[in-house]
PDB file of C-alpha atoms in Angstrom:
ATOM      1  CA  MET A 231      92.591  89.998  94.424  1.00  0.00           C
ATOM      2  CA  THR A 232      95.439  88.148  96.116  1.00  0.00           C
ATOM      3  CA  THR A 233      98.113  85.855  94.703  1.00  0.00           C
ATOM      4  CA  ALA A 234     100.729  83.865  96.534  1.00  0.00           C
ATOM      5  CA  ASN A 235     104.438  84.316  96.040  1.00  0.00           C
ATOM      6  CA  THR A 236     106.866  81.435  96.176  1.00  0.00           C
ATOM      7  CA  VAL A 237     109.469  82.020  98.848  1.00  0.00           C
ATOM      8  CA  ASN A 238     111.631  79.904 101.135  1.00  0.00           C
ATOM      9  CA  THR A 239     109.581  80.037 104.301  1.00  0.00           C
ATOM     10  CA  ALA A 240     108.021  78.124 107.152  1.00  0.00           C
ATOM     11  CA  VAL A 241     104.654  79.665 106.300  1.00  0.00           C
ATOM     12  CA  ASP A 242     102.234  77.343 104.538  1.00  0.00           C
ATOM     13  CA  PRO A 243      99.995  79.440 102.263  1.00  0.00           C
ATOM     14  CA  ALA A 244      97.336  76.724 102.477  1.00  0.00           C
ATOM     15  CA  GLU A 245      97.203  77.298 106.248  1.00  0.00           C
ATOM     16  CA  LEU A 246      96.955  81.079 105.847  1.00  0.00           C
ATOM     17  CA  GLY A 247      93.923  80.678 103.595  1.00  0.00           C
ATOM     18  CA  THR A 248      92.494  83.734 101.894  1.00  0.00           C
ATOM     19  CA  MET A 249      94.417  86.883 102.700  1.00  0.00           C
ATOM     20  CA  VAL A 250      92.530  90.157 102.410  1.00  0.00           C
ATOM     21  CA  LEU A 251      93.655  93.774 102.253  1.00  0.00           C
ATOM     22  CA  LEU A 252      91.497  96.662 103.572  1.00  0.00           C
ATOM     23  CA  ALA A 253      92.182 100.425 103.408  1.00  0.00           C
ATOM     24  CA  TRP A 254      90.465 103.046 105.590  1.00  0.00           C
ATOM     25  CA  THR A 255      91.182 106.342 107.374  1.00  0.00           C
ATOM     26  CA  GLY A 256      90.396 107.687 110.789  1.00  0.00           C
ATOM     27  CA  ASP A 257      87.765 110.384 111.101  1.00  0.00           C
ATOM     28  CA  PRO A 258      89.123 113.651 109.650  1.00  0.00           C
ATOM     29  CA  ALA A 259      86.414 115.596 111.605  1.00  0.00           C
ATOM     30  CA  GLU A 260      88.200 114.409 114.768  1.00  0.00           C
ATOM     31  CA  GLY A 261      91.572 115.465 113.397  1.00  0.00           C
ATOM     32  CA  HIS A 262      92.533 111.833 112.702  1.00  0.00           C
ATOM     33  CA  ASP A 263      93.132 111.288 109.010  1.00  0.00           C
ATOM     34  CA  THR A 264      95.769 108.550 109.145  1.00  0.00           C
ATOM     35  CA  PRO A 265      95.632 106.164 106.203  1.00  0.00           C
ATOM     36  CA  TYR A 266      95.454 102.580 107.505  1.00  0.00           C
ATOM     37  CA  LEU A 267      95.961  99.378 105.589  1.00  0.00           C
ATOM     38  CA  VAL A 268      95.410  95.941 107.129  1.00  0.00           C
ATOM     39  CA  ALA A 269      96.150  92.473 105.799  1.00  0.00           C
ATOM     40  CA  TYR A 270      94.311  89.593 107.484  1.00  0.00           C
ATOM     41  CA  SER A 271      93.283  86.008 106.886  1.00  0.00           C
ATOM     42  CA  LEU A 272      89.687  84.875 106.595  1.00  0.00           C
ATOM     43  CA  GLY A 273      90.741  81.777 108.570  1.00  0.00           C
ATOM     44  CA  ASP A 274      89.576  79.512 105.750  1.00  0.00           C
ATOM     45  CA  GLY A 275      92.811  77.665 105.235  1.00  0.00           C
ATOM     46  CA  THR A 276      93.270  73.918 105.440  1.00  0.00           C
ATOM     47  CA  GLY A 277      93.614  73.884 109.219  1.00  0.00           C
ATOM     48  CA  GLY A 278      90.944  76.452 110.061  1.00  0.00           C
ATOM     49  CA  GLY A 279      91.269  79.601 112.138  1.00  0.00           C
ATOM     50  CA  GLU A 280      93.911  78.464 114.602  1.00  0.00           C
ATOM     51  CA  ALA A 281      96.239  77.194 111.844  1.00  0.00           C
ATOM     52  CA  ALA A 282      95.722  80.495 109.997  1.00  0.00           C
ATOM     53  CA  ARG A 283      96.574  82.409 113.137  1.00  0.00           C
ATOM     54  CA  ALA A 284      99.773  80.373 113.640  1.00  0.00           C
ATOM     55  CA  ALA A 285     100.756  80.821 109.986  1.00  0.00           C
ATOM     56  CA  ALA A 286     100.141  84.599 110.147  1.00  0.00           C
ATOM     57  CA  ALA A 287     102.222  84.804 113.398  1.00  0.00           C
ATOM     58  CA  THR A 288     105.057  82.949 111.635  1.00  0.00           C
ATOM     59  CA  MET A 289     104.781  85.320 108.650  1.00  0.00           C
ATOM     60  CA  ILE A 290     105.018  88.350 110.988  1.00  0.00           C
ATOM     61  CA  GLU A 291     108.105  86.846 112.653  1.00  0.00           C
ATOM     62  CA  GLU A 292     109.746  86.053 109.319  1.00  0.00           C
ATOM     63  CA  LEU A 293     109.274  89.663 108.253  1.00  0.00           C
ATOM     64  CA  GLY A 294     111.252  90.679 111.338  1.00  0.00           C
ATOM     65  CA  LEU A 295     108.256  92.348 112.941  1.00  0.00           C
ATOM     66  CA  THR A 296     106.729  92.121 116.385  1.00  0.00           C
ATOM     67  CA  THR A 297     103.123  92.245 117.497  1.00  0.00           C
ATOM     68  CA  GLY A 298     101.663  94.654 120.015  1.00  0.00           C
ATOM     69  CA  ASP A 299     101.391  98.376 120.290  1.00  0.00           C
ATOM     70  CA  VAL A 300     104.783  99.382 118.785  1.00  0.00           C
ATOM     71  CA  LEU A 301     104.673 101.133 115.419  1.00  0.00           C
ATOM     72  CA  GLN A 302     107.772  99.990 113.563  1.00  0.00           C
ATOM     73  CA  ASP A 303     109.103 102.676 111.199  1.00  0.00           C
ATOM     74  CA  ARG A 304     110.192 101.247 107.834  1.00  0.00           C
ATOM     75  CA  THR A 305     110.325 104.570 105.995  1.00  0.00           C
ATOM     76  CA  ARG A 306     114.091 105.007 106.243  1.00  0.00           C
ATOM     77  CA  GLU A 307     116.669 103.630 103.862  1.00  0.00           C
ATOM     78  CA  GLY A 308     117.205  99.919 103.911  1.00  0.00           C
ATOM     79  CA  THR A 309     115.529  96.859 102.598  1.00  0.00           C
ATOM     80  CA  PHE A 310     112.179  95.640 103.852  1.00  0.00           C
ATOM     81  CA  PRO A 311     110.280  92.934 101.991  1.00  0.00           C
ATOM     82  CA  VAL A 312     106.933  94.782 102.141  1.00  0.00           C
ATOM     83  CA  GLN A 313     106.282  97.427  99.456  1.00  0.00           C
ATOM     84  CA  LEU A 314     103.245  99.626  98.977  1.00  0.00           C
ATOM     85  CA  LEU A 315     102.449 101.187  95.590  1.00  0.00           C
ATOM     86  CA  ILE A 316      99.475 103.480  94.952  1.00  0.00           C
ATOM     87  CA  GLN A 317      98.228 103.304  91.415  1.00  0.00           C
ATOM     88  CA  ALA A 318      94.960 104.166  89.758  1.00  0.00           C
ATOM     89  CA  GLY A 319      93.028 104.463  93.012  1.00  0.00           C
ATOM     90  CA  GLN A 320      94.338 101.139  94.332  1.00  0.00           C
ATOM     91  CA  ALA A 321      96.613 100.210  97.185  1.00  0.00           C
ATOM     92  CA  VAL A 322      98.990  97.546  95.781  1.00  0.00           C
ATOM     93  CA  LEU A 323     100.904  95.561  98.386  1.00  0.00           C
ATOM     94  CA  THR A 324     103.821  93.246  97.572  1.00  0.00           C
ATOM     95  CA  MET A 325     105.276  91.060 100.264  1.00  0.00           C
ATOM     96  CA  PRO A 326     106.420  87.445 100.755  1.00  0.00           C
ATOM     97  CA  HIS A 327     103.423  85.158 100.809  1.00  0.00           C
ATOM     98  CA  MET A 328     101.108  87.547  98.916  1.00  0.00           C
ATOM     99  CA  ASN A 329     100.609  90.239  96.373  1.00  0.00           C
ATOM    100  CA  ALA A 330      97.341  92.053  96.866  1.00  0.00           C
ATOM    101  CA  GLN A 331      95.505  95.130  95.790  1.00  0.00           C
ATOM    102  CA  CYS A 332      92.401  96.816  97.010  1.00  0.00           C
ATOM    103  CA  PRO A 333      90.420  99.868  95.985  1.00  0.00           C
ATOM    104  CA  ALA A 334      91.122 102.778  98.309  1.00  0.00           C
ATOM    105  CA  PRO A 335      88.628 105.423  99.332  1.00  0.00           C
ATOM    106  CA  GLU A 336      89.358 108.991  98.116  1.00  0.00           C
ATOM    107  CA  GLU A 337      90.072 110.208 101.654  1.00  0.00           C
ATOM    108  CA  TRP A 338      92.577 107.381 102.114  1.00  0.00           C
ATOM    109  CA  LEU A 339      94.332 108.274  98.847  1.00  0.00           C
ATOM    110  CA  ALA A 340      94.485 111.965  99.824  1.00  0.00           C
ATOM    111  CA  ALA A 341      95.876 111.230 103.247  1.00  0.00           C
ATOM    112  CA  ALA A 342      98.438 108.751 101.886  1.00  0.00           C
ATOM    113  CA  GLU A 343      99.508 111.336  99.287  1.00  0.00           C
ATOM    114  CA  GLU A 344      99.793 114.119 101.879  1.00  0.00           C
ATOM    115  CA  ARG A 345     101.674 112.064 104.453  1.00  0.00           C
ATOM    116  CA  GLY A 346     103.736 109.882 102.121  1.00  0.00           C
ATOM    117  CA  THR A 347     103.240 106.986 104.553  1.00  0.00           C
ATOM    118  CA  VAL A 348     100.593 104.461 105.566  1.00  0.00           C
ATOM    119  CA  HIS A 349     100.067 102.736 108.879  1.00  0.00           C
ATOM    120  CA  PHE A 350     100.146  99.072 107.739  1.00  0.00           C
ATOM    121  CA  MET A 351      98.973  96.241 109.968  1.00  0.00           C
ATOM    122  CA  ILE A 352      99.235  92.486 109.688  1.00  0.00           C
ATOM    123  CA  ALA A 353      96.630  90.837 111.890  1.00  0.00           C
ATOM    124  CA  ALA A 354      97.538  87.326 113.137  1.00  0.00           C
ATOM    125  CA  ARG A 355      94.002  86.759 114.270  1.00  0.00           C
ATOM    126  CA  PRO A 356      91.669  85.721 111.388  1.00  0.00           C
ATOM    127  CA  TRP A 357      88.660  87.926 110.610  1.00  0.00           C
ATOM    128  CA  PRO A 358      86.184  85.636 108.769  1.00  0.00           C
ATOM    129  CA  GLU A 359      83.321  88.154 108.927  1.00  0.00           C
ATOM    130  CA  ALA A 360      85.208  90.741 106.816  1.00  0.00           C
ATOM    131  CA  ARG A 361      84.893  89.032 103.422  1.00  0.00           C
ATOM    132  CA  PRO A 362      85.770  90.980 100.280  1.00  0.00           C
ATOM    133  CA  GLY A 363      82.754  92.605  98.677  1.00  0.00           C
ATOM    134  CA  THR A 364      80.905  92.798 102.014  1.00  0.00           C
ATOM    135  CA  ALA A 365      80.286  96.282 103.363  1.00  0.00           C
ATOM    136  CA  LEU A 366      81.816  96.882 106.780  1.00  0.00           C
ATOM    137  CA  SER A 367      80.263  99.419 109.135  1.00  0.00           C
ATOM    138  CA  GLU A 368      82.465 101.582 111.280  1.00  0.00           C
ATOM    139  CA  GLU A 369      81.209  99.609 114.311  1.00  0.00           C
ATOM    140  CA  VAL A 370      82.311  96.282 112.841  1.00  0.00           C
ATOM    141  CA  LEU A 371      85.708  97.729 111.932  1.00  0.00           C
ATOM    142  CA  LYS A 372      86.150  99.151 115.432  1.00  0.00           C
ATOM    143  CA  SER A 373      85.019  95.980 117.090  1.00  0.00           C
ATOM    144  CA  PHE A 374      87.708  93.971 115.408  1.00  0.00           C
ATOM    145  CA  LEU A 375      90.624  96.393 115.046  1.00  0.00           C
ATOM    146  CA  GLY A 376      89.846  98.115 118.374  1.00  0.00           C
ATOM    147  CA  ASP A 377      89.839  94.862 120.316  1.00  0.00           C
ATOM    148  CA  GLU A 378      92.819  94.701 122.684  1.00  0.00           C
ATOM    149  CA  ALA A 379      93.363  90.962 122.035  1.00  0.00           C
ATOM    150  CA  VAL A 380      93.413  91.551 118.270  1.00  0.00           C
ATOM    151  CA  LEU A 381      95.808  94.485 118.607  1.00  0.00           C
ATOM    152  CA  ALA A 382      98.128  92.367 120.763  1.00  0.00           C
ATOM    153  CA  ASP A 383      98.333  89.893 117.867  1.00  0.00           C
ATOM    154  CA  THR A 384      98.884  92.535 115.175  1.00  0.00           C
ATOM    155  CA  ALA A 385     102.089  93.922 113.712  1.00  0.00           C
ATOM    156  CA  HIS A 386     102.101  97.719 113.096  1.00  0.00           C
ATOM    157  CA  VAL A 387     104.421  99.177 110.450  1.00  0.00           C
ATOM    158  CA  LEU A 388     104.816 102.674 109.049  1.00  0.00           C
ATOM    159  CA  LEU A 389     105.329 102.095 105.350  1.00  0.00           C
ATOM    160  CA  PRO A 390     106.432 104.590 102.730  1.00  0.00           C
ATOM    161  CA  VAL A 391     104.166 105.089  99.777  1.00  0.00           C
ATOM    162  CA  SER A 392     105.542 104.500  96.301  1.00  0.00           C
ATOM    163  CA  ARG A 393     104.056 105.818  93.079  1.00  0.00           C
ATOM    164  CA  LEU A 394     104.736 105.084  89.460  1.00  0.00           C
ATOM    165  CA  ARG A 395     106.512 107.870  87.733  1.00  0.00           C
ATOM    166  CA  GLY A 396     105.022 108.961  84.489  1.00  0.00           C
TER     167      GLY A 396
END
């Protein structure tokens, strides 16, 4: 579930459309157990896919991020408007323009717990085929997030994991 935040911004949430959050890990059998989390638009905003892409690119810029193959480390002290909380098997993301949560697979939760960080991505390019509640095969995931053009329009951030203290 996603809700919009009210912030002073050039990003029009109506142009972004539905923002979705998806958690997965690499293949541990291949020694690749990084926990990934991606936020993307379905491209169903008022102006369609191109308007959603422009709004997402503006959002990335307003967060002080760049797109491409650079992983920006936000695990050190300092303020960053994107926060990740893991609670009750859910990845809970808070950032300007959206608050979202998604169920996380057990292997993702274990990897995030062990590492204390998550590789977070914000895709500027809409992904209308990846609707919530629809199962995604590994091939579909790889075809979108492994596409060089998609990666060139994606911000990559290393986020620290927060947990509620009990």
